[in-house]
Amino acid sequence: MTSFSVLFWLNKSRTKNNKPAIYLRVSVGGKRAELSTYQYVIPALWNASAQCVKGNSEEAQAINRQLLTLKANLHKHYSHLVTSGSIVTVQSVKNSFAGITEHSRTLCEAIDFHNRRFAEKVKAGMKSGRTLKRFEITKEKVIAFLKAHFHVSDKPLSEIRFSFAPDFEHFLTTAQEIGSNTAMKYVKILKQMLKLAVDQGWLVVSPLSGFKVAMKNRNGSGLQWMKLCPCTTKS
């Protein structure tokens, strides 16, 4: 897990009524960002080691409560980003804390990005149009599955789980009556698309990375494992 810390300090270059401002410094993975707490205190009352204002006055207690609340909220936003599978940076924590939401990429957006890139290579004569057609059909199959299984036509990448792969394969072989090997090929293509989403920084790790694409031998006597390989040659 990425290191995370919050430190309060006096910024003597920012004052109000001759009192320096209390700033907070949030650190994520060694990168820092600073924010004002909009609290001010005379230097003699600031306890740097304890990260609080000295004394039992109402003002000191009010400031200390505010600092504890700010620290707790920062930890909450950091934990939310971690558990949601988002890319955690000092900027993303700062944005989340400030209420600035970043656009959440969706599964169909990732597929469209993958297919658009591949189409550019087809136009340049580097890839096959037949392969692009298979990618476009894969998107159609994914949307059909989303509508049948989740009753939606798209889904945020952050909500895709490992179970998506076996459930997708089951849908293809049962609801759409597609052969097992063909269904697995669609799953393989989808894994490739999500790998590109990871490369773009839209996912920390692909939720389907651990799913093994098993193909039946032509004689139907067993399974062989297909390794996911990027399409680097013309198909």
Short mmCIF file of C-alpha atoms in Angstrom, two decimals:
data_model
loop_
_atom_site.label_atom_id
_atom_site.label_comp_id
_atom_site.label_asym_id
_atom_site.label_seq_id
_atom_site.Cartn_x
_atom_site.Cartn_y
_atom_site.Cartn_z
CA MET A 1 0.00 0.00 0.00
CA THR A 2 1.22 3.52 -0.81
CA SER A 3 2.53 5.43 2.23
CA PHE A 4 0.21 8.15 3.52
CA SER A 5 0.63 10.82 6.19
CA VAL A 6 -0.80 14.14 7.35
CA LEU A 7 1.30 16.83 9.07
CA PHE A 8 0.21 20.19 10.48
CA TRP A 9 2.65 23.11 10.52
CA LEU A 10 2.75 26.88 10.91
CA ASN A 11 3.06 28.82 7.69
CA LYS A 12 4.55 32.10 8.86
CA SER A 13 4.29 33.59 5.38
CA ARG A 14 0.49 33.48 5.71
CA THR A 15 -0.79 35.48 8.67
CA LYS A 16 -3.98 37.01 10.01
CA ASN A 17 -3.88 39.51 12.86
CA ASN A 18 -0.17 38.68 13.18
CA LYS A 19 -1.01 35.00 13.74
CA PRO A 20 0.56 32.45 11.33
CA ALA A 21 -1.81 30.13 9.50
CA ILE A 22 -1.92 26.44 10.38
CA TYR A 23 -1.34 24.47 7.19
CA LEU A 24 -1.61 20.76 6.60
CA ARG A 25 0.78 18.77 4.45
CA VAL A 26 -0.55 15.52 3.00
CA SER A 27 2.01 13.05 1.66
CA VAL A 28 1.28 10.07 -0.60
CA GLY A 29 4.13 7.89 -1.77
CA GLY A 30 6.65 10.61 -1.01
CA LYS A 31 4.77 13.29 -3.00
CA ARG A 32 3.37 16.26 -1.07
CA ALA A 33 0.52 18.74 -1.29
CA GLU A 34 -0.30 21.57 1.10
CA LEU A 35 -3.64 23.04 2.14
CA SER A 36 -4.70 25.78 4.51
CA THR A 37 -6.81 24.83 7.52
CA TYR A 38 -8.01 28.45 7.79
CA GLN A 39 -6.99 28.36 11.43
CA TYR A 40 -4.48 30.81 12.97
CA VAL A 41 -2.47 30.74 16.19
CA ILE A 42 0.43 32.64 17.76
CA PRO A 43 3.69 30.62 17.53
CA ALA A 44 4.07 30.45 21.32
CA LEU A 45 0.86 28.39 21.56
CA TRP A 46 1.70 25.92 18.80
CA ASN A 47 2.93 22.46 19.87
CA ALA A 48 4.72 21.17 16.79
CA SER A 49 5.48 17.71 18.18
CA ALA A 50 1.91 17.10 19.36
CA GLN A 51 0.41 18.77 16.25
CA CYS A 52 -2.00 20.86 18.28
CA VAL A 53 -2.58 24.18 20.03
CA LYS A 54 -1.48 24.37 23.66
CA GLY A 55 -3.86 25.21 26.48
CA ASN A 56 -7.44 24.56 27.49
CA SER A 57 -9.03 27.77 26.24
CA GLU A 58 -12.21 27.52 24.17
CA GLU A 59 -10.29 28.80 21.13
CA ALA A 60 -7.53 26.20 21.53
CA GLN A 61 -10.04 23.38 21.93
CA ALA A 62 -12.06 24.54 18.91
CA ILE A 63 -8.96 24.69 16.70
CA ASN A 64 -7.78 21.26 17.87
CA ARG A 65 -11.19 19.73 17.14
CA GLN A 66 -11.06 21.20 13.66
CA LEU A 67 -7.57 19.79 13.05
CA LEU A 68 -8.65 16.32 14.20
CA THR A 69 -11.68 16.47 11.92
CA LEU A 70 -9.57 17.50 8.93
CA LYS A 71 -7.09 14.68 9.58
CA ALA A 72 -9.86 12.10 9.95
CA ASN A 73 -11.52 13.26 6.73
CA LEU A 74 -8.26 13.03 4.80
CA HIS A 75 -7.75 9.47 6.04
CA LYS A 76 -11.34 8.66 5.03
CA HIS A 77 -10.84 9.98 1.49
CA TYR A 78 -7.54 8.14 1.16
CA SER A 79 -9.10 4.85 2.34
CA HIS A 80 -12.01 5.30 -0.07
CA LEU A 81 -9.65 5.73 -3.02
CA VAL A 82 -7.70 2.62 -1.99
CA THR A 83 -10.74 0.39 -1.52
CA SER A 84 -12.37 1.59 -4.76
CA GLY A 85 -9.32 0.50 -6.74
CA SER A 86 -8.57 4.02 -7.95
CA ILE A 87 -5.11 5.31 -8.73
CA VAL A 88 -4.03 6.88 -5.42
CA THR A 89 -1.84 9.97 -5.74
CA VAL A 90 -1.42 13.03 -3.59
CA GLN A 91 -3.43 14.96 -6.18
CA SER A 92 -6.30 12.44 -6.21
CA VAL A 93 -6.48 12.56 -2.39
CA LYS A 94 -6.43 16.36 -2.47
CA ASN A 95 -9.13 16.47 -5.15
CA SER A 96 -11.32 13.98 -3.29
CA PHE A 97 -10.94 15.94 -0.07
CA ALA A 98 -11.79 19.20 -1.86
CA GLY A 99 -14.82 17.63 -3.53
CA ILE A 100 -13.30 17.71 -7.00
CA THR A 101 -14.39 14.51 -8.72
CA GLU A 102 -12.47 13.08 -11.63
CA HIS A 103 -14.27 11.43 -14.53
CA SER A 104 -14.66 7.72 -13.88
CA ARG A 105 -13.85 5.73 -17.00
CA THR A 106 -16.37 3.09 -18.01
CA LEU A 107 -16.01 -0.35 -19.53
CA CYS A 108 -17.43 0.73 -22.89
CA GLU A 109 -15.14 3.77 -22.95
CA ALA A 110 -12.17 1.45 -22.45
CA ILE A 111 -13.39 -0.85 -25.23
CA ASP A 112 -13.96 2.10 -27.59
CA PHE A 113 -10.48 3.43 -26.84
CA HIS A 114 -8.96 0.01 -27.59
CA ASN A 115 -10.93 -0.37 -30.82
CA ARG A 116 -10.24 3.18 -31.96
CA ARG A 117 -6.51 2.65 -31.56
CA PHE A 118 -6.67 -0.64 -33.40
CA ALA A 119 -8.72 0.97 -36.20
CA GLU A 120 -5.95 3.53 -36.68
CA LYS A 121 -3.49 0.68 -37.16
CA VAL A 122 -5.87 -0.97 -39.63
CA LYS A 123 -6.01 2.29 -41.59
CA ALA A 124 -2.21 2.41 -41.58
CA GLY A 125 -2.07 -1.13 -42.97
CA MET A 126 -0.54 -2.53 -39.80
CA LYS A 127 -3.49 -4.63 -38.61
CA SER A 128 -6.33 -6.66 -40.06
CA GLY A 129 -9.84 -5.34 -40.55
CA ARG A 130 -11.17 -8.82 -39.76
CA THR A 131 -9.61 -8.62 -36.29
CA LEU A 132 -11.14 -5.17 -35.77
CA LYS A 133 -14.53 -6.63 -36.64
CA ARG A 134 -14.08 -9.27 -33.92
CA PHE A 135 -13.29 -6.49 -31.45
CA GLU A 136 -16.44 -4.61 -32.46
CA ILE A 137 -18.53 -7.76 -32.05
CA THR A 138 -16.96 -8.25 -28.62
CA LYS A 139 -18.31 -4.86 -27.58
CA GLU A 140 -21.78 -5.88 -28.78
CA LYS A 141 -21.55 -9.07 -26.72
CA VAL A 142 -20.39 -7.17 -23.63
CA ILE A 143 -23.28 -4.70 -23.89
CA ALA A 144 -25.78 -7.57 -24.32
CA PHE A 145 -24.34 -9.19 -21.18
CA LEU A 146 -24.47 -5.93 -19.20
CA LYS A 147 -28.13 -5.46 -20.11
CA ALA A 148 -29.04 -9.05 -19.24
CA HIS A 149 -26.98 -9.39 -16.08
CA PHE A 150 -26.88 -5.86 -14.61
CA HIS A 151 -29.75 -4.15 -16.48
CA VAL A 152 -27.40 -1.39 -17.67
CA SER A 153 -25.66 -0.68 -20.99
CA ASP A 154 -22.34 0.38 -19.41
CA LYS A 155 -20.52 0.12 -16.10
CA PRO A 156 -17.67 2.04 -14.40
CA LEU A 157 -14.34 0.22 -14.62
CA SER A 158 -14.05 0.48 -10.84
CA GLU A 159 -17.11 -1.74 -10.50
CA ILE A 160 -15.83 -4.60 -12.67
CA ARG A 161 -15.00 -7.64 -10.56
CA PHE A 162 -13.27 -10.98 -11.24
CA SER A 163 -16.69 -12.66 -11.48
CA PHE A 164 -17.37 -10.63 -14.63
CA ALA A 165 -15.28 -13.07 -16.72
CA PRO A 166 -16.93 -16.39 -15.73
CA ASP A 167 -20.38 -14.77 -15.75
CA PHE A 168 -19.73 -13.33 -19.22
CA GLU A 169 -18.57 -16.73 -20.50
CA HIS A 170 -21.64 -18.40 -18.97
CA PHE A 171 -23.94 -15.84 -20.64
CA LEU A 172 -22.36 -16.41 -24.03
CA THR A 173 -22.59 -20.20 -23.87
CA THR A 174 -26.13 -20.33 -22.45
CA ALA A 175 -28.18 -17.24 -23.33
CA GLN A 176 -26.49 -16.75 -26.71
CA GLU A 177 -25.74 -20.45 -27.34
CA ILE A 178 -22.17 -19.76 -28.45
CA GLY A 179 -19.63 -22.58 -28.43
CA SER A 180 -17.31 -22.78 -25.43
CA ASN A 181 -14.12 -22.02 -27.38
CA THR A 182 -15.69 -19.05 -29.16
CA ALA A 183 -16.99 -17.69 -25.86
CA MET A 184 -13.53 -17.99 -24.35
CA LYS A 185 -12.10 -16.05 -27.29
CA TYR A 186 -14.45 -13.17 -26.46
CA VAL A 187 -13.29 -13.30 -22.83
CA LYS A 188 -9.67 -13.31 -24.02
CA ILE A 189 -10.31 -10.20 -26.11
CA LEU A 190 -12.00 -8.48 -23.16
CA LYS A 191 -8.98 -9.24 -20.97
CA GLN A 192 -6.78 -7.62 -23.62
CA MET A 193 -8.98 -4.51 -23.60
CA LEU A 194 -8.80 -4.19 -19.81
CA LYS A 195 -5.03 -4.62 -19.91
CA LEU A 196 -4.88 -1.52 -22.11
CA ALA A 197 -7.04 0.30 -19.55
CA VAL A 198 -4.40 -0.55 -16.93
CA ASP A 199 -1.67 0.73 -19.26
CA GLN A 200 -3.60 4.02 -19.55
CA GLY A 201 -3.80 4.38 -15.77
CA TRP A 202 -7.58 3.92 -15.64
CA LEU A 203 -7.22 0.82 -13.46
CA VAL A 204 -4.55 -0.15 -10.96
CA VAL A 205 -4.83 -3.80 -11.98
CA SER A 206 -7.18 -5.65 -14.30
CA PRO A 207 -9.92 -7.44 -12.32
CA LEU A 208 -9.81 -10.22 -14.93
CA SER A 209 -6.06 -10.77 -14.86
CA GLY A 210 -6.38 -13.94 -12.77
CA PHE A 211 -8.99 -15.57 -14.99
CA LYS A 212 -7.57 -18.46 -17.01
CA VAL A 213 -8.88 -18.71 -20.56
CA ALA A 214 -9.41 -22.44 -21.07
CA MET A 215 -9.93 -23.84 -24.59
CA LYS A 216 -11.13 -27.34 -25.41
CA ASN A 217 -8.94 -29.38 -27.71
CA ARG A 218 -10.39 -30.00 -31.14
CA ASN A 219 -11.14 -33.61 -30.25
CA GLY A 220 -13.00 -32.39 -27.14
CA SER A 221 -10.79 -34.45 -24.88
CA GLY A 222 -9.65 -31.77 -22.50
CA LEU A 223 -8.60 -28.18 -22.00
CA GLN A 224 -5.59 -26.17 -23.00
CA TRP A 225 -4.65 -22.79 -21.56
CA MET A 226 -4.54 -19.76 -23.84
CA LYS A 227 -2.06 -17.08 -22.89
CA LEU A 228 -3.19 -13.52 -23.42
CA CYS A 229 -0.92 -11.92 -25.97
CA PRO A 230 -1.14 -8.41 -27.38
CA CYS A 231 -2.00 -8.22 -31.04
CA THR A 232 1.42 -7.23 -32.35
CA THR A 233 1.12 -8.90 -35.73
CA LYS A 234 -1.42 -8.59 -38.48
CA SER A 235 -4.24 -11.12 -37.94
#
